[in-house]
Coordinates of C-alpha atoms in Angstrom, one line a residue:
X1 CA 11.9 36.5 3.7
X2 CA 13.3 33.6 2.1
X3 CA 11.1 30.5 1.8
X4 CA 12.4 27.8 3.8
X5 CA 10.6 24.8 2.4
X6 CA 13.2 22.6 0.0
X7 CA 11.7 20.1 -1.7
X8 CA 14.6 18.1 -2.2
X9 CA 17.6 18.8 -0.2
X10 CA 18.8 15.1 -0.6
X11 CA 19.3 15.7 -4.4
X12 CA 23.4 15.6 -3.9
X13 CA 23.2 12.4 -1.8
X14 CA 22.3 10.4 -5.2
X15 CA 20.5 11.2 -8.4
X16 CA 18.9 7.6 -9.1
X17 CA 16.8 5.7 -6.7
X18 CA 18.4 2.6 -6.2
X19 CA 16.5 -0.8 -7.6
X20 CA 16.0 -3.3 -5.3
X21 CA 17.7 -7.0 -6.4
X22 CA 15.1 -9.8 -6.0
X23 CA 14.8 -13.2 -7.8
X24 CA 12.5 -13.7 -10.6
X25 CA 9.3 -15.2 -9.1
X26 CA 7.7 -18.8 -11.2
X27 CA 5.1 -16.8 -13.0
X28 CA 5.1 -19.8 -15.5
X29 CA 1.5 -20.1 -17.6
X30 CA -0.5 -23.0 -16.8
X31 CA 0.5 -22.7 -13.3
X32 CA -2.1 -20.6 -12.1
X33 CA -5.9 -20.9 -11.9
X34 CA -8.3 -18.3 -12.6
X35 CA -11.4 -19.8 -10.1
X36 CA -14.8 -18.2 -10.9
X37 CA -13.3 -15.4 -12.7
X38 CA -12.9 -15.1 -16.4
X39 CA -9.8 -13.1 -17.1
X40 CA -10.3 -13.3 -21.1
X41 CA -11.4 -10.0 -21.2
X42 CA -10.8 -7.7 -18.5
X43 CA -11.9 -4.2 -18.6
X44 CA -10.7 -1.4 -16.3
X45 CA -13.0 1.6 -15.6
X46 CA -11.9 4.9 -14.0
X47 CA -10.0 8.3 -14.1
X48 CA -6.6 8.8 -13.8
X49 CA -5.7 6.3 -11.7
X50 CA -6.7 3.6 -13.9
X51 CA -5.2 5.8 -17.0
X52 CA -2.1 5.3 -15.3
X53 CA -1.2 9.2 -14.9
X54 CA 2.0 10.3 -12.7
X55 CA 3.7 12.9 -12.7
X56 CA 1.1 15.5 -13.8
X57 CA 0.2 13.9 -17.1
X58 CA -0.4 10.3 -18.8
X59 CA 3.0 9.7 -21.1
X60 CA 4.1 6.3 -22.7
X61 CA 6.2 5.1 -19.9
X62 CA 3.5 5.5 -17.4
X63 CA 0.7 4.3 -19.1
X64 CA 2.8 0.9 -19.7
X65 CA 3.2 1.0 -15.6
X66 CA -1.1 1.8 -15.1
X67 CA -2.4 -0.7 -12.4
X68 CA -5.1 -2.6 -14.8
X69 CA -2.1 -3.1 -17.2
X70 CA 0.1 -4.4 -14.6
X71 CA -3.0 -6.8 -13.5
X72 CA -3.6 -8.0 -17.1
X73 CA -0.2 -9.2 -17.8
X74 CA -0.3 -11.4 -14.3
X75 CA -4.3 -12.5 -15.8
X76 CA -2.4 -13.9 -18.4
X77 CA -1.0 -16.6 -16.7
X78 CA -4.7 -17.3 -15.4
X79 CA -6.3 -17.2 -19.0
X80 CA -6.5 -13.5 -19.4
X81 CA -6.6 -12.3 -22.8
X82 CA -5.5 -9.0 -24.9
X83 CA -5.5 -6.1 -22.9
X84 CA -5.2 -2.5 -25.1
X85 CA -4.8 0.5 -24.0
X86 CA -5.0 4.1 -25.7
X87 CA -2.6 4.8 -28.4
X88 CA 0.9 6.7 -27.0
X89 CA 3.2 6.1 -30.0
X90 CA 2.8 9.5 -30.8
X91 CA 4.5 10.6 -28.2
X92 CA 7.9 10.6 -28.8
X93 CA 9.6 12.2 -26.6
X94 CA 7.9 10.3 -23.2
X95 CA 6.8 13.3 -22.0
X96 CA 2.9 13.2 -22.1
X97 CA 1.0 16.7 -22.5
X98 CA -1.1 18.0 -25.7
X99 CA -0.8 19.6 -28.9
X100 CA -4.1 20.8 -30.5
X101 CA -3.6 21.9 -34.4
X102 CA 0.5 22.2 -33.4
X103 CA 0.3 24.2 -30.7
X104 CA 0.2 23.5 -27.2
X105 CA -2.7 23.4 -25.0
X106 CA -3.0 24.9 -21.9
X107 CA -3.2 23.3 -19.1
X108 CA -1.7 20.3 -20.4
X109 CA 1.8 20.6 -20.4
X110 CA 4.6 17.9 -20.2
X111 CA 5.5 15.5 -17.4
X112 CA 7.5 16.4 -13.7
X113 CA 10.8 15.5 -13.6
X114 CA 12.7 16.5 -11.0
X115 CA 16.0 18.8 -11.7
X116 CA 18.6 18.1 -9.8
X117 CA 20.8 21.2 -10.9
X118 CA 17.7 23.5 -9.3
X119 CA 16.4 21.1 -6.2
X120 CA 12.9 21.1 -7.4
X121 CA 10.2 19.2 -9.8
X122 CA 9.7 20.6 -13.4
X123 CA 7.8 20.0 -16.6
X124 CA 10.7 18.1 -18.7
X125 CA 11.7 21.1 -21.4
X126 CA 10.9 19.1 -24.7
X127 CA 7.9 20.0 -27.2
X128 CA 4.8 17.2 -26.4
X129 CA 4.2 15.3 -29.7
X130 CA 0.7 13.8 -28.9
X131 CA -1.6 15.8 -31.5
X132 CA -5.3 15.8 -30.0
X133 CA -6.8 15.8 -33.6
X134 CA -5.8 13.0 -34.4
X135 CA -8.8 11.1 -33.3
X136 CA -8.0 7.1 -32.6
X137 CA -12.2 6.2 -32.4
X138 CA -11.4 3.0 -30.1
X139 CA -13.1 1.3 -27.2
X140 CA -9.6 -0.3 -25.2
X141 CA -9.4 -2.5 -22.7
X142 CA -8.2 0.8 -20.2
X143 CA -11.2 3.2 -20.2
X144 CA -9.6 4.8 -17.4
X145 CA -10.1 9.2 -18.2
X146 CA -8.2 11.6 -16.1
X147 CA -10.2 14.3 -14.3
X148 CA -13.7 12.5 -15.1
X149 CA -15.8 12.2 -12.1
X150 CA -18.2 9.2 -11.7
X151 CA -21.1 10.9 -13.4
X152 CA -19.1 12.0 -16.2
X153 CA -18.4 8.6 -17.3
X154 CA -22.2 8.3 -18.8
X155 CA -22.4 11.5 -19.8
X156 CA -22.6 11.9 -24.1
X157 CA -20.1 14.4 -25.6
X158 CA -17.4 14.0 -22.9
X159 CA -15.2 13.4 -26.0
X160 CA -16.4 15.3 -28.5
X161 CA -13.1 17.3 -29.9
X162 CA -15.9 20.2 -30.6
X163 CA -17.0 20.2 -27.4
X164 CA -13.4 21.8 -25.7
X165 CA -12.8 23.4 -23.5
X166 CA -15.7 21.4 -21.6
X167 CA -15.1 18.1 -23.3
X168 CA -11.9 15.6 -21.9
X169 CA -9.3 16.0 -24.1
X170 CA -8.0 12.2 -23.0
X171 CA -11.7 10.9 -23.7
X172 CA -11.5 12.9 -26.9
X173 CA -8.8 11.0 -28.3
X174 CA -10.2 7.0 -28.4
X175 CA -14.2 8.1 -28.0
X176 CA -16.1 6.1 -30.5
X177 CA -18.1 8.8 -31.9
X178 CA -18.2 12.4 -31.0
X179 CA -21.6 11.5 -28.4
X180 CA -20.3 8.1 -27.1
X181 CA -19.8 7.9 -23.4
X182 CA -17.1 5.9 -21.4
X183 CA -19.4 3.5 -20.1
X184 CA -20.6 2.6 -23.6
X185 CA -17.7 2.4 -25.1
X186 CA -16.0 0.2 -21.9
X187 CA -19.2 -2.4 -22.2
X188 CA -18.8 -2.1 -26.1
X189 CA -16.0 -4.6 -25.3
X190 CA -18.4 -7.1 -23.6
X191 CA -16.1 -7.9 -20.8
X192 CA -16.0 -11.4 -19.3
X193 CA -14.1 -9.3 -15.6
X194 CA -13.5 -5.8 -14.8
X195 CA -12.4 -3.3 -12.3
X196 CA -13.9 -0.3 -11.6
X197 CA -12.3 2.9 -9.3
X198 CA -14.2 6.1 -9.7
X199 CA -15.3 8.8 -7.7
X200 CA -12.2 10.5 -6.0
X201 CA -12.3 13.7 -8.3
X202 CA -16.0 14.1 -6.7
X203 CA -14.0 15.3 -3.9
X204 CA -10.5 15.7 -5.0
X205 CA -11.4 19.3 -7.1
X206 CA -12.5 20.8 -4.1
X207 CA -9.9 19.7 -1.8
X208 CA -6.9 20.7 -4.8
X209 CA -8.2 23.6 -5.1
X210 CA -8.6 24.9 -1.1
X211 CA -12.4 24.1 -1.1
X212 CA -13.3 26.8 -3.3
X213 CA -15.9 25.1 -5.0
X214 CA -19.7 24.4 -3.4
X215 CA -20.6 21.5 -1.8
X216 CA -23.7 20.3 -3.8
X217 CA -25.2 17.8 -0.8
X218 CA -28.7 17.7 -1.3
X219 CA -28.0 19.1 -5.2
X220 CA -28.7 15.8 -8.0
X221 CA -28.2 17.4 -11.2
X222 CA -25.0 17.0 -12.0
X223 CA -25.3 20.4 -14.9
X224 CA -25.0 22.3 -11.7
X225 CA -22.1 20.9 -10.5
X226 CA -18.3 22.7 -11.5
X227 CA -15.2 21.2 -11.3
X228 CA -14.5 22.3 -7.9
X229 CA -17.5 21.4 -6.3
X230 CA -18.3 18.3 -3.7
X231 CA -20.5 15.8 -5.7
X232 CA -23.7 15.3 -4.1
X233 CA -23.6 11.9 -2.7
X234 CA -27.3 10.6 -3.5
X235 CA -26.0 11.4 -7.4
X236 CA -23.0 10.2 -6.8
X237 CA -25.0 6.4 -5.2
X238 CA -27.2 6.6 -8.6
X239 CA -24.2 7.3 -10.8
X240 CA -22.5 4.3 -9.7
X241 CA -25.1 1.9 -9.6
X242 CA -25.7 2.6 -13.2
X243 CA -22.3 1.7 -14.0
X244 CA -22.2 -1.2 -11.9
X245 CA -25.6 -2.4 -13.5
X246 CA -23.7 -1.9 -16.8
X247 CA -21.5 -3.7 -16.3
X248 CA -22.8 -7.1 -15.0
X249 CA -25.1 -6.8 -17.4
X250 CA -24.1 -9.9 -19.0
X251 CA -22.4 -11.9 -16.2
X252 CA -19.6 -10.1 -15.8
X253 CA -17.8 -10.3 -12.5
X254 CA -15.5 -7.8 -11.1
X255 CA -13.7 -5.6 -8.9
X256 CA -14.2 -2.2 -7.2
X257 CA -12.6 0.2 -5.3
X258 CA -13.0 2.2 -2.7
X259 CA -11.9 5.9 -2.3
X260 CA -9.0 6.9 0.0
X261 CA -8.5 9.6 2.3
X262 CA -7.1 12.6 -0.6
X263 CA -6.4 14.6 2.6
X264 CA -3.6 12.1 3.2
X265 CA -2.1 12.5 -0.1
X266 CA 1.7 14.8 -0.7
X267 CA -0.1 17.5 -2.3
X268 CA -1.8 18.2 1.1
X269 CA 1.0 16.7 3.5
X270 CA 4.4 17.8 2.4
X271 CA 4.2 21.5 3.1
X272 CA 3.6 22.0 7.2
X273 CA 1.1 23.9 9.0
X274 CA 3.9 26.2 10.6
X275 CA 7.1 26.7 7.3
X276 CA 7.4 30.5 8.2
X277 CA 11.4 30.9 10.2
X278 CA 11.6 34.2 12.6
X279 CA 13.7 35.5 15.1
X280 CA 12.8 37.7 17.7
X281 CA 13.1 41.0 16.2
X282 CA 11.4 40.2 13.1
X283 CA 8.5 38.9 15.1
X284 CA 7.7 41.6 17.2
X285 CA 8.3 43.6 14.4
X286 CA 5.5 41.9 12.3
X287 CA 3.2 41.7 15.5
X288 CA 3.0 45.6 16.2
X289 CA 2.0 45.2 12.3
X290 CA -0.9 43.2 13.7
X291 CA -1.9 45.3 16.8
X292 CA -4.8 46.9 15.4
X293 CA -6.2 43.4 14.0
X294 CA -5.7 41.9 17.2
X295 CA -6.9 45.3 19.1
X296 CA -10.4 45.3 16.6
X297 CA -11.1 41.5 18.1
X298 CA -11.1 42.7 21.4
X299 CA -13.7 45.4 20.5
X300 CA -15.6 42.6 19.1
X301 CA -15.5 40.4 22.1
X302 CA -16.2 43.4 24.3
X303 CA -19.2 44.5 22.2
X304 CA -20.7 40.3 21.9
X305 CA -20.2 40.5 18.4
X306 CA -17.7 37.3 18.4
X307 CA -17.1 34.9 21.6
X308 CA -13.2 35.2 23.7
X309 CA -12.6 31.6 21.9
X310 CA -12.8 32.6 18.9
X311 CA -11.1 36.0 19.3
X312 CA -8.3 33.3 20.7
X313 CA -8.5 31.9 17.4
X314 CA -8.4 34.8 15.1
X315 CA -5.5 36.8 17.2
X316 CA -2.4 36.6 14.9
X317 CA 0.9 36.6 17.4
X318 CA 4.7 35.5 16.0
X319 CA 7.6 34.6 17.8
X320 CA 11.2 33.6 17.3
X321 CA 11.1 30.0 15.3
X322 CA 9.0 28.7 13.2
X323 CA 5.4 30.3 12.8
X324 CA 2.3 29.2 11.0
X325 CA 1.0 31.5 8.2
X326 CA -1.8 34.0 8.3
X327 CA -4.9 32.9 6.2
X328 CA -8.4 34.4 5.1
X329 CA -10.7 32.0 6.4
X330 CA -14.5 32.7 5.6
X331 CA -16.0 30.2 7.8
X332 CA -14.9 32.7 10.5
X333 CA -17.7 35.4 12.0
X334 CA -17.9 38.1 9.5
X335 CA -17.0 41.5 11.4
X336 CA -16.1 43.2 8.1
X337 CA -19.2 45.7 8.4
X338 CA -16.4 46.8 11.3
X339 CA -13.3 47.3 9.0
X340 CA -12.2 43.7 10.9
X341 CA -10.9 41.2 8.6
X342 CA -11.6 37.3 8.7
X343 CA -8.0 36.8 9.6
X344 CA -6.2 33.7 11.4
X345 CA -3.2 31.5 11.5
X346 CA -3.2 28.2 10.6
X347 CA -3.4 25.3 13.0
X348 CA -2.2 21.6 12.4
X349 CA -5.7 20.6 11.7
X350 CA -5.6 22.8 7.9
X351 CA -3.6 22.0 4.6
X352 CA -1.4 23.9 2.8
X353 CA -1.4 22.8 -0.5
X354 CA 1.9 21.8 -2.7
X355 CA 1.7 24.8 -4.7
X356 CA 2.2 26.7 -1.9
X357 CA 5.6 25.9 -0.8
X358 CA 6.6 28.2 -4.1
X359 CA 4.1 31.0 -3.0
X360 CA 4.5 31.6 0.8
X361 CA 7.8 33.7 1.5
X362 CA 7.2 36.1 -1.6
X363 CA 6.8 39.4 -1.8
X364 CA 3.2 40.4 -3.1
X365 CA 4.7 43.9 -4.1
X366 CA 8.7 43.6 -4.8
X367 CA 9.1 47.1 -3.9
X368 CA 7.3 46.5 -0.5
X369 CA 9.7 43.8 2.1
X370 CA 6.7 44.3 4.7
X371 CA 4.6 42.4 2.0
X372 CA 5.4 38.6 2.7
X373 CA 2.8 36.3 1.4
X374 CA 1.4 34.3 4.3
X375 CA 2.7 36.9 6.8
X376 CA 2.3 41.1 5.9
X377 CA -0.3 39.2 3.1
X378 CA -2.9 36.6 4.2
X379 CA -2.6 33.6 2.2
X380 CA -6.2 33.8 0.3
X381 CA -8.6 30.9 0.4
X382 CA -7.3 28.6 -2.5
X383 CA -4.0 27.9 -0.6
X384 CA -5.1 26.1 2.2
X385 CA -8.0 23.4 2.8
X386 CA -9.2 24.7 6.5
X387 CA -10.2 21.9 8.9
X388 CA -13.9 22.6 8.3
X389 CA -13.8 21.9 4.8
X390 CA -11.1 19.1 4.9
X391 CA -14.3 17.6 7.1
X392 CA -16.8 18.4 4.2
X393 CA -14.5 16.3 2.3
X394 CA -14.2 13.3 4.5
X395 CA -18.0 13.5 4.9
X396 CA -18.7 13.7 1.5
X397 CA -15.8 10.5 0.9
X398 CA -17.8 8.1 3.8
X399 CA -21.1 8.2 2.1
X400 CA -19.4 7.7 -1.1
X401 CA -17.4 4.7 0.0
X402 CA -20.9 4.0 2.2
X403 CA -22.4 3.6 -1.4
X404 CA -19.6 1.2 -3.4
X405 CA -19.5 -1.2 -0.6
X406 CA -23.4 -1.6 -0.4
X407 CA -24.0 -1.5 -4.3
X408 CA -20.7 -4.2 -4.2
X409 CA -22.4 -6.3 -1.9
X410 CA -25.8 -6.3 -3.8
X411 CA -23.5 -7.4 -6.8
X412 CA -21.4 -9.8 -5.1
X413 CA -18.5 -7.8 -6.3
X414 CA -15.2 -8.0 -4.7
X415 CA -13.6 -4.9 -3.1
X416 CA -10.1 -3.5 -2.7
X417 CA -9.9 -1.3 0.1
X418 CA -7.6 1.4 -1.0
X419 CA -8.7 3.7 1.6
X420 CA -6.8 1.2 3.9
X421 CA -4.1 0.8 1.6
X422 CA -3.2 4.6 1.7
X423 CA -3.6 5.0 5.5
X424 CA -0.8 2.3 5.8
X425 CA 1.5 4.3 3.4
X426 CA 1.1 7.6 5.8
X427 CA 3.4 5.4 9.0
X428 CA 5.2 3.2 5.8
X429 CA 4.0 0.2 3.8
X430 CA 6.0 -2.4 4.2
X431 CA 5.5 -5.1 1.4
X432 CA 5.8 -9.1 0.8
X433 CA 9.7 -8.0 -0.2
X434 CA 10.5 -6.5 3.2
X435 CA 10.8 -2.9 1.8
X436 CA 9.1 0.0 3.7
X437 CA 7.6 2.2 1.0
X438 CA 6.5 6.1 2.2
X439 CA 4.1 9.1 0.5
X440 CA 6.9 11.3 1.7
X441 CA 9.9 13.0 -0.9
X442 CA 10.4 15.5 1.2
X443 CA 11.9 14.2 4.8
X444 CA 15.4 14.9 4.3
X445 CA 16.5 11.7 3.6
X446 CA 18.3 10.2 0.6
X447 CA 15.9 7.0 1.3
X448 CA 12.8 8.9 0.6
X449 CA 13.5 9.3 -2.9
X450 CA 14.4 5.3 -3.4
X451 CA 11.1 4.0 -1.7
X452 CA 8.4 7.0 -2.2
X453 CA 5.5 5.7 -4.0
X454 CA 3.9 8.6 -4.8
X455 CA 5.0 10.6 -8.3
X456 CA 5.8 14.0 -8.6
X457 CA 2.5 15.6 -9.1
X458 CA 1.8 14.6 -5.4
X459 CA -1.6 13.4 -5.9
X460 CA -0.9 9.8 -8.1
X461 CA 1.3 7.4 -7.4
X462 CA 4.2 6.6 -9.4
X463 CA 5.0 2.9 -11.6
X464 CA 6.2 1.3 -8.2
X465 CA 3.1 3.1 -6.6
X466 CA 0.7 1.6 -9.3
X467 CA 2.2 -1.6 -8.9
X468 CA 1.3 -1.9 -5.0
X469 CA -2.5 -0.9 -6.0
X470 CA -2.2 -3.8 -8.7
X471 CA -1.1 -6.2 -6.0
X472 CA -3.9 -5.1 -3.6
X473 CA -7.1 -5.4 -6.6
X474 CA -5.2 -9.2 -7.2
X475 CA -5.2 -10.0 -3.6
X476 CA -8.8 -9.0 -3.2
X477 CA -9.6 -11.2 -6.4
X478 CA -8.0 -14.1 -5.3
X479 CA -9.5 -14.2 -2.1
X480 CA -13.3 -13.7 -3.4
X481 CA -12.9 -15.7 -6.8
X482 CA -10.8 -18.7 -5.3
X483 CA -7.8 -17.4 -8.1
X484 CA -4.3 -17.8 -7.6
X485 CA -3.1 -15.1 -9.9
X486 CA 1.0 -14.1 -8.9
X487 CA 1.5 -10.6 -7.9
X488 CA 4.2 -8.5 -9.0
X489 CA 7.2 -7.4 -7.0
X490 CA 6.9 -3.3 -6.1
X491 CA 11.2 -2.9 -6.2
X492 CA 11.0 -4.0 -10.1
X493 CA 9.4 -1.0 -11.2
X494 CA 10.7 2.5 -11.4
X495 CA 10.3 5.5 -9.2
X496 CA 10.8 9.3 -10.1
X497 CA 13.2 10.5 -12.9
X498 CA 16.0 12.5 -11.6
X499 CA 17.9 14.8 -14.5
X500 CA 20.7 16.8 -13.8
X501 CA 19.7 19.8 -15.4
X502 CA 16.5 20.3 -17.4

């Protein structure tokens, strides 16, 4: 069965999102005041979204377009100082990823691009040049660290180059010392302002990953919690008060952020409940397949082992058109002790991942046709984030954002709502220029490459995408610090990088 989901059939309409043509605003210095703030020297805390990473990876382009660096060059014209970030000279060819001792290391490969000769996002085919051994050992103005979650920001050793593969290989490059932790390092730099946006890989590892991981509610220690696991949120409340404490510790004022809604993002919206085409013959084909399955529920039903709702639920019926995809779900009533699987089809309430749309349609077993992943072969549980755990998720991020707003209030901090923010890009975001900007590449239009924000990698946005966050943490520190610092205009920055071949 051929996989019907094109990522992006508009490629022939035009290679290169067009730019829109706006006047330069007066950003002249002297003209803007600063209020209560003090811009001299602004530090930015977070992951990757303060890093600046798009497109699967940081790389030299994008950390010039990271939101704090777009903020700190409209702080200038309100007193703001220097602002530094990591070191990306090294890499030569724009294209992000890591070497360690010459070769490259897994995991960490070179940016998306999208190839227009193929229809589809891939790693740009050069060689990375960034060389993780060669340690930089200093505190910038950007302590954003892809992948950390909020406790991993105090933790010692996060950047320890001996410490891989547990230790952040982005921490490990500008870490202090071996045992210095982000936090230290960030107030190191005694910072007069700052912003601070952690916490949405407490939830986002679980969600990437289909909700394999363990929700650790009720669980504090964070030396039992994995990468795919839900932060517990009274760890998470105690994590980021400690940070916050840090600092203000002496005066600082600042800005935080809350978390969006990471169930909202492309990598969990662009491939549909329902991407599997069948006429009638192949349908009733596959559902004689099914008979037994479906048969076996009915047994259960009859024998009070599972309610008629959910044997409703679990019964696995095609027709001619488009047809959701058969899933293991184990939140289901386990009847294996009868040989009955914990099958079902997905409903518009679950979330196929991005990956997916290169997975469903293919043949577990080329030498078997009947053996169609998501069809003949259940799609297993790291595919798809169910509706129950995509509600584990948004439970986990409403006590979260529950705790930033209270321990922001106590602090007199300002707040940027970005969980707002995204919502508004879902129906189009339309901005002080009069462009409508989308989190969709993938609608069949030649427009939805011009004004997605989002970058390839689905999850962060892209340079025109960082600069609409930037816009909204100046907004917010304007209206609480009595500032006047410009904003920036989204249509000046860049969107994704289209190559013909690759």
């Amino acid at each position: 069965m051929k996989n019907n989901i094109k990522y992006i059939a508009v490629l022939a309409l035009g290679f290169f999102a067009c730019e829109p043509e706006f006047d330069n605003p007066v950003d002249e210095s002297g003209a803007y005041t600063n209020g209560s703030a003090d811009f001299s020297t602004f530090v930015a805390v977070g992951n990757s979204l303060t890093a600046g990473y798009m497109d699967g990876t940081v790389y030299k382009s994008s950390q010039e377009n990271s939101f704090p660096n777009i903020m700190a060059q409209q702080f200038a014209y309100a007193g703001g100082g220097e602002f530094t970030q990591p070191s990306y000279d090294d890499d030569v060819n724009n294209a992000g990823g890591f070497l360690l001792n010459g070769s490259p290391l897994p995991g960490f490969g070179t940016r998306l691009v999208l190839d227009a000769s193929q229809g589809r996002p891939e790693p740009l085919n050069v060689t990375s040049t960034i060389e993780l051994s060669s340690l930089q050992a200093k505190a910038y103005n950007n302590m954003g660290v892809p992948g950390a979650k909020s406790f991993h920001l105090a933790f010692p050793g996060y950047g320890n180059l001996a410490g891989l593969p547990n230790a952040n290989p982005y921490f490990i490059r500008h870490a202090t010392t071996p045992n210095a932790t982000v936090i230290g390092d960030a107030t190191s730099l005694n910072p007069t302002f700052f912003s601070l946006w952690i916490g949405n890989n407490d939830i986002l590892g679980f969600a990437t990953s289909g909700g394999i991981g363990v929700d650790r509610t009720g669980n504090p220690n964070p030396l039992a919690h994995g990468p795919a696991d839900i932060t517990d949120p009274g760890l998470f409340a105690a994590t980021y008060q400690g940070l916050v404490n840090a600092l203000t510790a002496n005066g600082a004022k600042g800005v935080v952020a809350t978390l969006p809604d990471v169930t909202s993002i492309p990598y969990f919206t662009t491939v549909p409940y329902n991407p599997i085409p069948m006429d009638a013959g192949t349908a009733a084909f596959v559902n004689n397949a099914y008979a037994t399955y479906n048969g076996g529920l009915q047994f259960a039903v009859g024998n009070s082992l599972i309610t008629a709702a959910e044997a409703a639920q679990r019964t696995i019926t095609f027709s001619a058109g488009q047809n959701a995809v058969v899933i293991i779900d184990e939140d289901l009533t386990n009847l294996t002790g009868f040989g009955i699987p914990s099958y079902r089809m997905t409903t518009v309430n679950d979330l196929l991942i991005l990956p997916s749309s290169g997975f469903i349609g293919t043949l577990a077993d080329p030498a078997d046709p009947t053996s169609v992943n998501g069809v003949g072969v259940p799609l297993a549980d790291n595919w798809v984030l169910t509706s129950t755990e995509v509600e584990m998720v948004r439970t986990a991020r409403t006590a979260y954002n529950n705790a930033i707003v209270s321990i922001a209030a106590a602090s007199d901090l300002a707040v940027a709502d970005m969980g707002v923010k995204l919502e508004e890009l879902v129906s189009g975001l339309r901005t002080t220029d009069g462009q409508i900007y989308t989190n969709n590449y993938f609608n069949g239009t030649s427009n939805s490459i011009a004004t997605v924000v989002f970058s390839l990698d689905g999850v962060h946005p892209n340079a025109r995408g960082y600069a609409i966050v930037a816009n909204e943490f100046i907004r917010v520190v304007n209206e609480k610090y009595g500032s006047d610092v410009p904003g920036v205009t989204a249509g000046y920055y860049s969107g994704v990088t289209v190559v013909p071949s690759n």
